[in-house]
C-alpha positions as YAML, in Angstrom:
chain: A
units: angstrom
residues:
- id: 1
  name: MET
  ca: [0.00, 0.01, 0.00]
- id: 2
  name: ARG
  ca: [1.10, 3.56, -0.61]
- id: 3
  name: TRP
  ca: [-0.43, 6.60, 1.02]
- id: 4
  name: ILE
  ca: [-0.48, 10.39, 0.73]
- id: 5
  name: ASP
  ca: [-0.73, 12.35, 3.96]
- id: 6
  name: ASN
  ca: [-3.00, 15.13, 2.74]
- id: 7
  name: HIS
  ca: [-2.36, 17.44, 5.69]
- id: 8
  name: CYS
  ca: [0.53, 17.54, 8.17]
- id: 9
  name: HIS
  ca: [2.77, 20.05, 9.94]
- id: 10
  name: LEU
  ca: [6.43, 18.97, 9.68]
- id: 11
  name: GLU
  ca: [9.35, 20.25, 11.70]
- id: 12
  name: SER
  ca: [12.50, 21.28, 9.87]
- id: 13
  name: ASP
  ca: [14.88, 19.78, 12.45]
- id: 14
  name: THR
  ca: [13.28, 16.32, 12.26]
- id: 15
  name: LEU
  ca: [12.33, 16.37, 8.59]
- id: 16
  name: VAL
  ca: [14.76, 13.69, 7.35]
- id: 17
  name: GLU
  ca: [13.85, 11.27, 10.17]
- id: 18
  name: VAL
  ca: [10.09, 11.82, 9.90]
- id: 19
  name: VAL
  ca: [10.08, 11.43, 6.12]
- id: 20
  name: ALA
  ca: [12.15, 8.26, 6.38]
- id: 21
  name: GLN
  ca: [9.77, 6.80, 8.97]
- id: 22
  name: ALA
  ca: [6.76, 7.76, 6.88]
- id: 23
  name: THR
  ca: [8.23, 6.21, 3.75]
- id: 24
  name: ALA
  ca: [8.95, 2.96, 5.62]
- id: 25
  name: ALA
  ca: [5.25, 2.87, 6.64]
- id: 26
  name: GLY
  ca: [4.10, 3.37, 3.02]
- id: 27
  name: VAL
  ca: [3.40, 7.09, 3.29]
- id: 28
  name: GLU
  ca: [5.26, 8.23, 0.23]
- id: 29
  name: ARG
  ca: [3.99, 11.79, -0.13]
- id: 30
  name: MET
  ca: [3.16, 14.51, 2.41]
- id: 31
  name: ILE
  ca: [1.53, 17.94, 2.09]
- id: 32
  name: ASP
  ca: [3.10, 20.29, 4.63]
- id: 33
  name: ILE
  ca: [0.59, 22.98, 5.53]
- id: 34
  name: GLY
  ca: [1.29, 26.69, 5.97]
- id: 35
  name: THR
  ca: [-0.66, 28.55, 8.66]
- id: 36
  name: ASP
  ca: [0.87, 32.04, 8.31]
- id: 37
  name: LEU
  ca: [3.57, 33.71, 6.24]
- id: 38
  name: ALA
  ca: [6.49, 32.28, 8.27]
- id: 39
  name: THR
  ca: [5.21, 28.71, 8.31]
- id: 40
  name: SER
  ca: [4.26, 28.87, 4.63]
- id: 41
  name: MET
  ca: [7.79, 29.96, 3.76]
- id: 42
  name: ALA
  ca: [9.20, 27.19, 5.94]
- id: 43
  name: ALA
  ca: [6.92, 24.64, 4.24]
- id: 44
  name: ILE
  ca: [8.34, 25.67, 0.86]
- id: 45
  name: SER
  ca: [11.88, 25.23, 2.17]
- id: 46
  name: LYS
  ca: [11.05, 21.76, 3.52]
- id: 47
  name: ALA
  ca: [9.42, 20.80, 0.22]
- id: 48
  name: ALA
  ca: [12.55, 21.97, -1.62]
- id: 49
  name: ALA
  ca: [14.60, 19.73, 0.60]
- id: 50
  name: SER
  ca: [12.58, 16.56, 0.09]
- id: 51
  name: ASP
  ca: [10.99, 15.22, -3.09]
- id: 52
  name: ARG
  ca: [8.32, 13.56, -0.96]
- id: 53
  name: VAL
  ca: [7.02, 16.82, 0.48]
- id: 54
  name: TRP
  ca: [4.88, 19.58, -1.05]
- id: 55
  name: ALA
  ca: [3.78, 22.84, 0.56]
- id: 56
  name: THR
  ca: [0.73, 25.04, 0.91]
- id: 57
  name: ALA
  ca: [0.65, 28.78, 1.60]
- id: 58
  name: GLY
  ca: [-2.09, 30.34, 3.70]
- id: 59
  name: VAL
  ca: [-3.25, 32.01, 6.91]
- id: 60
  name: HIS
  ca: [-5.06, 29.93, 9.51]
- id: 61
  name: PRO
  ca: [-8.06, 31.62, 11.20]
- id: 62
  name: HIS
  ca: [-6.08, 31.79, 14.48]
- id: 63
  name: GLU
  ca: [-3.59, 34.06, 12.70]
- id: 64
  name: ALA
  ca: [-6.04, 36.10, 10.67]
- id: 65
  name: ARG
  ca: [-5.69, 39.14, 12.92]
- id: 66
  name: HIS
  ca: [-2.17, 39.57, 11.53]
- id: 67
  name: GLY
  ca: [-3.41, 39.82, 7.94]
- id: 68
  name: ILE
  ca: [-2.36, 37.88, 4.86]
- id: 69
  name: ALA
  ca: [0.36, 40.10, 3.40]
- id: 70
  name: GLY
  ca: [2.95, 38.12, 1.46]
- id: 71
  name: ILE
  ca: [0.95, 34.92, 1.03]
- id: 72
  name: GLU
  ca: [0.04, 35.55, -2.58]
- id: 73
  name: ASP
  ca: [3.67, 36.10, -3.47]
- id: 74
  name: LEU
  ca: [4.38, 32.48, -2.47]
- id: 75
  name: LEU
  ca: [1.80, 30.91, -4.74]
- id: 76
  name: GLY
  ca: [4.08, 30.95, -7.76]
- id: 77
  name: SER
  ca: [6.48, 28.42, -6.21]
- id: 78
  name: ASP
  ca: [6.42, 25.10, -8.03]
- id: 79
  name: ARG
  ca: [6.40, 23.39, -4.62]
- id: 80
  name: VAL
  ca: [3.18, 25.14, -3.49]
- id: 81
  name: VAL
  ca: [0.13, 23.10, -4.41]
- id: 82
  name: ALA
  ca: [-2.74, 24.85, -2.59]
- id: 83
  name: VAL
  ca: [-3.96, 27.93, -0.78]
- id: 84
  name: GLY
  ca: [-4.55, 27.45, 2.96]
- id: 85
  name: GLU
  ca: [-5.16, 26.32, 5.44]
- id: 86
  name: CYS
  ca: [-7.72, 29.04, 5.90]
- id: 87
  name: GLY
  ca: [-11.26, 29.32, 7.16]
- id: 88
  name: LEU
  ca: [-13.03, 29.98, 10.43]
- id: 89
  name: ASP
  ca: [-12.49, 28.78, 14.03]
- id: 90
  name: TYR
  ca: [-15.10, 30.03, 16.45]
- id: 91
  name: HIS
  ca: [-14.08, 27.54, 19.19]
- id: 92
  name: TYR
  ca: [-11.00, 29.52, 20.22]
- id: 93
  name: ASN
  ca: [-11.58, 32.86, 18.45]
- id: 94
  name: HIS
  ca: [-7.84, 33.70, 18.67]
- id: 95
  name: SER
  ca: [-8.64, 36.22, 15.95]
- id: 96
  name: PRO
  ca: [-11.79, 38.32, 15.88]
- id: 97
  name: GLN
  ca: [-14.47, 36.74, 13.76]
- id: 98
  name: PRO
  ca: [-14.62, 39.67, 11.24]
- id: 99
  name: ASP
  ca: [-10.86, 39.26, 10.68]
- id: 100
  name: GLN
  ca: [-11.25, 35.52, 10.16]
- id: 101
  name: GLN
  ca: [-14.09, 36.07, 7.70]
- id: 102
  name: ALA
  ca: [-12.16, 38.67, 5.71]
- id: 103
  name: ALA
  ca: [-8.98, 36.57, 5.51]
- id: 104
  name: PHE
  ca: [-11.01, 33.52, 4.44]
- id: 105
  name: ALA
  ca: [-12.81, 35.45, 1.70]
- id: 106
  name: VAL
  ca: [-9.54, 36.84, 0.32]
- id: 107
  name: GLN
  ca: [-7.94, 33.36, 0.22]
- id: 108
  name: ILE
  ca: [-10.95, 31.94, -1.59]
- id: 109
  name: ASP
  ca: [-10.42, 34.67, -4.17]
- id: 110
  name: MET
  ca: [-6.72, 33.81, -4.40]
- id: 111
  name: ALA
  ca: [-7.56, 30.18, -5.09]
- id: 112
  name: HIS
  ca: [-9.82, 31.22, -7.92]
- id: 113
  name: ARG
  ca: [-7.44, 33.69, -9.47]
- id: 114
  name: HIS
  ca: [-4.47, 31.29, -9.28]
- id: 115
  name: ARG
  ca: [-6.56, 28.25, -10.17]
- id: 116
  name: MET
  ca: [-5.30, 26.43, -7.08]
- id: 117
  name: PRO
  ca: [-6.94, 24.05, -4.61]
- id: 118
  name: LEU
  ca: [-8.27, 25.45, -1.35]
- id: 119
  name: VAL
  ca: [-7.68, 23.89, 2.07]
- id: 120
  name: ILE
  ca: [-10.35, 24.75, 4.63]
- id: 121
  name: HIS
  ca: [-10.21, 24.66, 8.40]
- id: 122
  name: THR
  ca: [-13.58, 25.11, 10.07]
- id: 123
  name: ARG
  ca: [-14.57, 24.56, 13.69]
- id: 124
  name: GLU
  ca: [-17.93, 25.52, 15.23]
- id: 125
  name: ALA
  ca: [-18.51, 27.83, 12.27]
- id: 126
  name: TRP
  ca: [-20.30, 25.77, 9.68]
- id: 127
  name: ASP
  ca: [-23.01, 28.25, 8.70]
- id: 128
  name: ASP
  ca: [-20.63, 31.13, 8.18]
- id: 129
  name: THR
  ca: [-18.13, 28.92, 6.40]
- id: 130
  name: PHE
  ca: [-20.71, 27.76, 3.86]
- id: 131
  name: ALA
  ca: [-22.07, 31.31, 3.51]
- id: 132
  name: ILE
  ca: [-18.67, 32.78, 2.69]
- id: 133
  name: LEU
  ca: [-17.88, 29.93, 0.34]
- id: 134
  name: ASP
  ca: [-21.17, 30.39, -1.47]
- id: 135
  name: GLU
  ca: [-20.58, 34.11, -1.83]
- id: 136
  name: GLY
  ca: [-17.06, 33.71, -3.14]
- id: 137
  name: GLY
  ca: [-17.75, 30.60, -5.18]
- id: 138
  name: VAL
  ca: [-16.38, 27.16, -4.23]
- id: 139
  name: PRO
  ca: [-13.05, 26.57, -6.00]
- id: 140
  name: ASP
  ca: [-13.03, 23.48, -8.22]
- id: 141
  name: HIS
  ca: [-10.72, 21.68, -5.83]
- id: 142
  name: THR
  ca: [-11.72, 22.40, -2.23]
- id: 143
  name: VAL
  ca: [-11.12, 20.19, 0.78]
- id: 144
  name: PHE
  ca: [-12.46, 20.37, 4.33]
- id: 145
  name: HIS
  ca: [-9.45, 19.19, 6.30]
- id: 146
  name: CYS
  ca: [-9.73, 17.26, 9.55]
- id: 147
  name: PHE
  ca: [-13.43, 16.92, 9.05]
- id: 148
  name: THR
  ca: [-15.25, 17.18, 12.38]
- id: 149
  name: GLY
  ca: [-18.85, 17.57, 11.29]
- id: 150
  name: GLY
  ca: [-21.55, 14.97, 11.09]
- id: 151
  name: ALA
  ca: [-23.69, 13.68, 8.25]
- id: 152
  name: ASP
  ca: [-25.54, 16.99, 7.70]
- id: 153
  name: GLU
  ca: [-22.31, 19.00, 7.37]
- id: 154
  name: ALA
  ca: [-20.82, 16.30, 5.14]
- id: 155
  name: ARG
  ca: [-23.80, 16.48, 2.76]
- id: 156
  name: ALA
  ca: [-23.54, 20.28, 2.66]
- id: 157
  name: ALA
  ca: [-19.85, 20.12, 1.79]
- id: 158
  name: LEU
  ca: [-20.27, 17.33, -0.75]
- id: 159
  name: ASP
  ca: [-23.20, 19.16, -2.41]
- id: 160
  name: ARG
  ca: [-20.78, 21.99, -3.02]
- id: 161
  name: GLY
  ca: [-18.33, 19.68, -4.74]
- id: 162
  name: ALA
  ca: [-15.85, 19.59, -1.91]
- id: 163
  name: TYR
  ca: [-13.63, 16.72, -0.75]
- id: 164
  name: LEU
  ca: [-13.57, 15.54, 2.88]
- id: 165
  name: SER
  ca: [-10.31, 14.71, 4.65]
- id: 166
  name: PHE
  ca: [-10.37, 12.57, 7.78]
- id: 167
  name: SER
  ca: [-7.77, 12.51, 10.54]
- id: 168
  name: GLY
  ca: [-7.14, 10.33, 13.59]
- id: 169
  name: ILE
  ca: [-10.38, 11.65, 15.08]
- id: 170
  name: VAL
  ca: [-12.20, 8.96, 13.02]
- id: 171
  name: THR
  ca: [-10.59, 6.38, 15.37]
- id: 172
  name: PHE
  ca: [-11.79, 8.02, 18.59]
- id: 173
  name: PRO
  ca: [-14.54, 6.05, 20.39]
- id: 174
  name: SER
  ca: [-16.64, 9.17, 20.87]
- id: 175
  name: ALA
  ca: [-16.52, 10.24, 17.20]
- id: 176
  name: ASP
  ca: [-19.65, 8.49, 15.90]
- id: 177
  name: ASP
  ca: [-20.72, 11.62, 14.05]
- id: 178
  name: VAL
  ca: [-17.39, 11.81, 12.21]
- id: 179
  name: ARG
  ca: [-17.65, 8.16, 11.25]
- id: 180
  name: ALA
  ca: [-21.17, 8.80, 9.96]
- id: 181
  name: ALA
  ca: [-19.75, 11.58, 7.79]
- id: 182
  name: ALA
  ca: [-16.99, 9.32, 6.57]
- id: 183
  name: GLU
  ca: [-19.46, 6.56, 5.68]
- id: 184
  name: LEU
  ca: [-21.46, 9.13, 3.66]
- id: 185
  name: CYS
  ca: [-18.40, 10.35, 1.76]
- id: 186
  name: PRO
  ca: [-17.99, 8.74, -1.68]
- id: 187
  name: LEU
  ca: [-14.64, 7.07, -2.21]
- id: 188
  name: ASP
  ca: [-13.80, 9.47, -5.05]
- id: 189
  name: ARG
  ca: [-14.08, 12.46, -2.65]
- id: 190
  name: LEU
  ca: [-12.22, 10.90, 0.28]
- id: 191
  name: LEU
  ca: [-8.83, 12.12, 1.56]
- id: 192
  name: VAL
  ca: [-6.84, 11.00, 4.55]
- id: 193
  name: GLU
  ca: [-4.48, 12.95, 6.82]
- id: 194
  name: THR
  ca: [-2.68, 12.92, 10.14]
- id: 195
  name: ASP
  ca: [-2.70, 16.67, 10.96]
- id: 196
  name: SER
  ca: [0.50, 15.71, 12.75]
- id: 197
  name: PRO
  ca: [1.91, 16.45, 15.24]
- id: 198
  name: TYR
  ca: [-1.68, 16.61, 16.52]
- id: 199
  name: LEU
  ca: [-4.47, 14.06, 16.81]
- id: 200
  name: ALA
  ca: [-2.58, 10.77, 17.00]
- id: 201
  name: PRO
  ca: [-4.99, 7.97, 16.18]
- id: 202
  name: VAL
  ca: [-6.03, 5.16, 18.54]
- id: 203
  name: PRO
  ca: [-4.10, 3.26, 19.94]
- id: 204
  name: LEU
  ca: [-1.52, 6.09, 19.96]
- id: 205
  name: ARG
  ca: [-3.84, 8.82, 21.18]
- id: 206
  name: GLY
  ca: [-2.10, 11.33, 23.43]
- id: 207
  name: ARG
  ca: [1.30, 10.87, 21.81]
- id: 208
  name: THR
  ca: [2.99, 13.10, 19.28]
- id: 209
  name: ASN
  ca: [1.56, 12.25, 15.90]
- id: 210
  name: SER
  ca: [3.57, 11.60, 12.74]
- id: 211
  name: PRO
  ca: [2.78, 10.88, 9.05]
- id: 212
  name: ALA
  ca: [3.99, 7.32, 9.65]
- id: 213
  name: ASN
  ca: [0.69, 6.78, 11.55]
- id: 214
  name: LEU
  ca: [-1.45, 7.53, 8.55]
- id: 215
  name: PRO
  ca: [-2.23, 3.81, 7.80]
- id: 216
  name: LEU
  ca: [-4.05, 3.61, 11.12]
- id: 217
  name: VAL
  ca: [-6.44, 6.31, 9.91]
- id: 218
  name: GLY
  ca: [-6.85, 4.56, 6.60]
- id: 219
  name: GLU
  ca: [-7.64, 1.29, 8.35]
- id: 220
  name: ALA
  ca: [-10.37, 3.01, 10.38]
- id: 221
  name: LEU
  ca: [-11.89, 4.43, 7.18]
- id: 222
  name: ALA
  ca: [-11.76, 0.96, 5.62]
- id: 223
  name: ARG
  ca: [-13.79, -0.40, 8.54]
- id: 224
  name: VAL
  ca: [-16.34, 2.38, 8.16]
- id: 225
  name: HIS
  ca: [-16.76, 1.64, 4.44]
- id: 226
  name: GLY
  ca: [-16.57, -2.15, 4.84]
- id: 227
  name: ILE
  ca: [-13.69, -2.47, 2.37]
- id: 228
  name: ALA
  ca: [-10.03, -3.48, 2.53]
- id: 229
  name: PRO
  ca: [-7.42, -0.90, 3.59]
- id: 230
  name: GLU
  ca: [-5.75, -1.43, 0.24]
- id: 231
  name: GLN
  ca: [-8.80, 0.05, -1.48]
- id: 232
  name: VAL
  ca: [-8.78, 3.10, 0.79]
- id: 233
  name: ALA
  ca: [-5.07, 3.57, 0.06]
- id: 234
  name: GLU
  ca: [-5.67, 3.32, -3.68]
- id: 235
  name: HIS
  ca: [-8.64, 5.72, -3.75]
- id: 236
  name: THR
  ca: [-7.08, 8.32, -1.44]
- id: 237
  name: TRP
  ca: [-3.75, 8.16, -3.33]
- id: 238
  name: ASP
  ca: [-5.49, 8.83, -6.64]
- id: 239
  name: ASN
  ca: [-7.72, 11.49, -5.16]
- id: 240
  name: ALA
  ca: [-4.90, 13.44, -3.50]
- id: 241
  name: ALA
  ca: [-2.64, 13.15, -6.55]
- id: 242
  name: ALA
  ca: [-5.37, 14.56, -8.76]
- id: 243
  name: PHE
  ca: [-6.49, 17.14, -6.25]
- id: 244
  name: TYR
  ca: [-3.04, 18.68, -5.84]
- id: 245
  name: GLY
  ca: [-1.74, 17.92, -9.31]
- id: 246
  name: LEU
  ca: [1.14, 15.82, -8.00]
...
């Protein structure tokens, strides 16, 4: 089996070790996600250092209060494959909601103008997320990363043509709603991620996560769909490769 970690946050000082461990586990490609200007630039540097890593450039809703200056200048790099992660997070509200909404809308526009995929983070903000997406127009390749909604939110995202990406949360005993969303998601819209170093899957929950743990997430999705892990690996590999143009 071969896997693509659709969403992770890699550290420069452990890059070689983490990539080697991931490769040994069958995780052959990783998308390193930018969350502000500095981390987006760092992601590009890491992608330049490893042919198994690609980068995104964007401003996370937590950082929206600082603005998005400089992000668009990074989109021309041949190692940048998407805009984001961007969106809304009303759980923590580290940035005021108007700032989050403005930054999200601008990054949707960037994805359209540069004809690039869009990576969305949304937490406790579904109505506003869908409203801003509808107003700006959903980019052709849009993914809701670390999907935490239930069946209703999944249907709303899928109806807009989006992909759903599932993390280690799908393995948590309490995450029945997320598993219901995963069951609803067609295999041709399914992506898989670790969101490492966060959200280690069961039985590793509570530890530092790594892309090498991605097969555990894939196995959980296979159980949800009643298919073999090899089928999940094949579908999510093809989906991610096409989504990001790898």
